[in-house]
Amino acid sequence: MKLSIAIILSALLTTSSAFAPASPGTAGRSSARSHAALMSSLADAPAPAENASDSDAAAEAAEEAAAPTDDASAITEASGGGDVDIASGDRQKLYGQDLELPETYVMCGRCKTAYAMQPDDLGTRGKGRRIECSVCHHSWYQARDRLFTINEAHELVPAPSHHLERVSSNLAADRPPAYCGELKVYVGNLDFYTSEEDLRNVFAEKGEVGDVNIITDDDGRSRGFAFVSMMNKEDEAKVLELDGQDVSGRSIVVRPPNN
């Protein structure tokens, strides 16, 4: 069983030049789902040091500002719909739709939404470019040599609706975008084929589920236990009632975690 990395297929690729509105692309947390997003421009400002040290980010921002601007659309690639301007972000919007998903991705440090991305999607200027998360609108300077690579135990899948809804709810309530709740419980004696979605459905009967994390080995196989986060601490008594409930033919153990 492979671990999922939900992604949304398109990120907002930004430079100091304005882009015309573009249709949705693909992005997510461990999987890929189309998400409405418009290209936009950001004012030139020091890039956040999310994927680099402060000094690296400052150097990259200075290099970006000093780089020539006439090569922003120099890379093109043929697709089913004709030539695609890679450097302006056209190809990145097609991942998971007209184009296969790549083996590399980036992740928003605030809401943990991932985006399918190849190095040359970040343009040819400097070491990379600024990008903006189309879910929580956090922006950062992304270097081409700092993309994540999918290993054999993981796969990119569409970002589930519950992830997008949780981020939206957190932003509306002025909570951190990646907030997963006040209550975490240990869930043991799981069948090795029980999925995160199976557990989410079970715990959703007791309250709003923030996150489900089945612990796996290096090969992506379940180790038979998980941790479930609930958004509201007040649901604890109801959640603990699930101790001993049958899930996939096994009586699960539900209790507060040791730590």
JSON list of N, CA and C in Angstrom, two decimals, residues 22 40 46-47 51 60 75 87 98 100 114 116 128 148 165 187 189 193-194 212 220 232 234:
[
{"chain": "A", "resi": 22, "resn": "ALA", "atom": "N", "xyz": [-5.60, 32.80, -15.42]},
{"chain": "A", "resi": 22, "resn": "ALA", "atom": "CA", "xyz": [-5.44, 31.47, -16.01]},
{"chain": "A", "resi": 22, "resn": "ALA", "atom": "C", "xyz": [-6.41, 30.52, -15.37]},
{"chain": "A", "resi": 40, "resn": "SER", "atom": "N", "xyz": [-1.48, 35.58, -10.74]},
{"chain": "A", "resi": 40, "resn": "SER", "atom": "CA", "xyz": [-1.45, 36.94, -10.23]},
{"chain": "A", "resi": 40, "resn": "SER", "atom": "C", "xyz": [-0.02, 37.40, -10.12]},
{"chain": "A", "resi": 46, "resn": "PRO", "atom": "N", "xyz": [11.18, 41.13, -0.29]},
{"chain": "A", "resi": 46, "resn": "PRO", "atom": "CA", "xyz": [12.04, 40.04, 0.14]},
{"chain": "A", "resi": 46, "resn": "PRO", "atom": "C", "xyz": [11.24, 38.75, 0.27]},
{"chain": "A", "resi": 47, "resn": "ALA", "atom": "N", "xyz": [11.75, 37.68, -0.28]},
{"chain": "A", "resi": 47, "resn": "ALA", "atom": "CA", "xyz": [11.03, 36.40, -0.26]},
{"chain": "A", "resi": 47, "resn": "ALA", "atom": "C", "xyz": [11.12, 35.76, 1.10]},
{"chain": "A", "resi": 51, "resn": "ASN", "atom": "N", "xyz": [11.90, 27.90, 2.41]},
{"chain": "A", "resi": 51, "resn": "ASN", "atom": "CA", "xyz": [12.66, 26.79, 1.88]},
{"chain": "A", "resi": 51, "resn": "ASN", "atom": "C", "xyz": [14.15, 27.08, 1.81]},
{"chain": "A", "resi": 60, "resn": "GLU", "atom": "N", "xyz": [18.78, 35.07, -3.09]},
{"chain": "A", "resi": 60, "resn": "GLU", "atom": "CA", "xyz": [17.96, 34.63, -4.22]},
{"chain": "A", "resi": 60, "resn": "GLU", "atom": "C", "xyz": [17.05, 35.76, -4.69]},
{"chain": "A", "resi": 75, "resn": "ILE", "atom": "N", "xyz": [11.03, 28.78, -22.63]},
{"chain": "A", "resi": 75, "resn": "ILE", "atom": "CA", "xyz": [10.88, 27.33, -22.69]},
{"chain": "A", "resi": 75, "resn": "ILE", "atom": "C", "xyz": [9.46, 26.98, -23.10]},
{"chain": "A", "resi": 87, "resn": "ALA", "atom": "N", "xyz": [7.58, 28.32, -18.82]},
{"chain": "A", "resi": 87, "resn": "ALA", "atom": "CA", "xyz": [8.07, 29.28, -17.83]},
{"chain": "A", "resi": 87, "resn": "ALA", "atom": "C", "xyz": [6.97, 30.16, -17.26]},
{"chain": "A", "resi": 98, "resn": "ASP", "atom": "N", "xyz": [-4.20, 16.91, -18.78]},
{"chain": "A", "resi": 98, "resn": "ASP", "atom": "CA", "xyz": [-3.68, 16.55, -20.10]},
{"chain": "A", "resi": 98, "resn": "ASP", "atom": "C", "xyz": [-2.27, 15.96, -20.03]},
{"chain": "A", "resi": 100, "resn": "GLU", "atom": "N", "xyz": [0.77, 13.79, -17.59]},
{"chain": "A", "resi": 100, "resn": "GLU", "atom": "CA", "xyz": [0.99, 12.94, -16.43]},
{"chain": "A", "resi": 100, "resn": "GLU", "atom": "C", "xyz": [1.61, 13.74, -15.30]},
{"chain": "A", "resi": 114, "resn": "ALA", "atom": "N", "xyz": [0.20, 20.41, -1.27]},
{"chain": "A", "resi": 114, "resn": "ALA", "atom": "CA", "xyz": [1.30, 20.13, -2.19]},
{"chain": "A", "resi": 114, "resn": "ALA", "atom": "C", "xyz": [0.88, 20.46, -3.62]},
{"chain": "A", "resi": 116, "resn": "ALA", "atom": "N", "xyz": [2.07, 19.73, -7.77]},
{"chain": "A", "resi": 116, "resn": "ALA", "atom": "CA", "xyz": [2.92, 19.08, -8.76]},
{"chain": "A", "resi": 116, "resn": "ALA", "atom": "C", "xyz": [3.78, 20.13, -9.44]},
{"chain": "A", "resi": 128, "resn": "GLY", "atom": "N", "xyz": [15.08, 30.33, -9.06]},
{"chain": "A", "resi": 128, "resn": "GLY", "atom": "CA", "xyz": [13.69, 29.90, -8.96]},
{"chain": "A", "resi": 128, "resn": "GLY", "atom": "C", "xyz": [12.76, 31.07, -9.14]},
{"chain": "A", "resi": 148, "resn": "PHE", "atom": "N", "xyz": [10.61, 18.56, -3.71]},
{"chain": "A", "resi": 148, "resn": "PHE", "atom": "CA", "xyz": [10.52, 17.24, -3.11]},
{"chain": "A", "resi": 148, "resn": "PHE", "atom": "C", "xyz": [10.36, 16.20, -4.20]},
{"chain": "A", "resi": 165, "resn": "GLU", "atom": "N", "xyz": [-11.56, 21.92, 2.81]},
{"chain": "A", "resi": 165, "resn": "GLU", "atom": "CA", "xyz": [-12.59, 22.48, 3.69]},
{"chain": "A", "resi": 165, "resn": "GLU", "atom": "C", "xyz": [-12.01, 22.85, 5.05]},
{"chain": "A", "resi": 187, "resn": "VAL", "atom": "N", "xyz": [-5.14, 5.03, 18.05]},
{"chain": "A", "resi": 187, "resn": "VAL", "atom": "CA", "xyz": [-6.05, 4.00, 17.57]},
{"chain": "A", "resi": 187, "resn": "VAL", "atom": "C", "xyz": [-5.23, 2.76, 17.21]},
{"chain": "A", "resi": 189, "resn": "ASN", "atom": "N", "xyz": [-4.75, -1.85, 17.05]},
{"chain": "A", "resi": 189, "resn": "ASN", "atom": "CA", "xyz": [-5.33, -3.12, 16.61]},
{"chain": "A", "resi": 189, "resn": "ASN", "atom": "C", "xyz": [-6.06, -2.98, 15.28]},
{"chain": "A", "resi": 193, "resn": "TYR", "atom": "N", "xyz": [-5.22, -3.46, 6.24]},
{"chain": "A", "resi": 193, "resn": "TYR", "atom": "CA", "xyz": [-5.80, -2.90, 5.03]},
{"chain": "A", "resi": 193, "resn": "TYR", "atom": "C", "xyz": [-6.79, -1.78, 5.33]},
{"chain": "A", "resi": 194, "resn": "THR", "atom": "N", "xyz": [-6.94, -1.43, 6.61]},
{"chain": "A", "resi": 194, "resn": "THR", "atom": "CA", "xyz": [-7.80, -0.30, 6.95]},
{"chain": "A", "resi": 194, "resn": "THR", "atom": "C", "xyz": [-7.17, 0.98, 6.43]},
{"chain": "A", "resi": 212, "resn": "VAL", "atom": "N", "xyz": [-6.15, 12.24, 10.10]},
{"chain": "A", "resi": 212, "resn": "VAL", "atom": "CA", "xyz": [-5.96, 10.81, 10.35]},
{"chain": "A", "resi": 212, "resn": "VAL", "atom": "C", "xyz": [-4.59, 10.44, 9.84]},
{"chain": "A", "resi": 220, "resn": "GLY", "atom": "N", "xyz": [5.77, 1.62, 3.26]},
{"chain": "A", "resi": 220, "resn": "GLY", "atom": "CA", "xyz": [4.41, 2.14, 3.14]},
{"chain": "A", "resi": 220, "resn": "GLY", "atom": "C", "xyz": [3.35, 1.20, 3.67]},
{"chain": "A", "resi": 232, "resn": "ASN", "atom": "N", "xyz": [-12.49, 19.35, 17.99]},
{"chain": "A", "resi": 232, "resn": "ASN", "atom": "CA", "xyz": [-13.03, 19.86, 19.24]},
{"chain": "A", "resi": 232, "resn": "ASN", "atom": "C", "xyz": [-12.73, 18.95, 20.42]},
{"chain": "A", "resi": 234, "resn": "GLU", "atom": "N", "xyz": [-14.16, 18.90, 23.16]},
{"chain": "A", "resi": 234, "resn": "GLU", "atom": "CA", "xyz": [-15.41, 18.49, 23.80]},
{"chain": "A", "resi": 234, "resn": "GLU", "atom": "C", "xyz": [-15.91, 17.13, 23.30]}
]
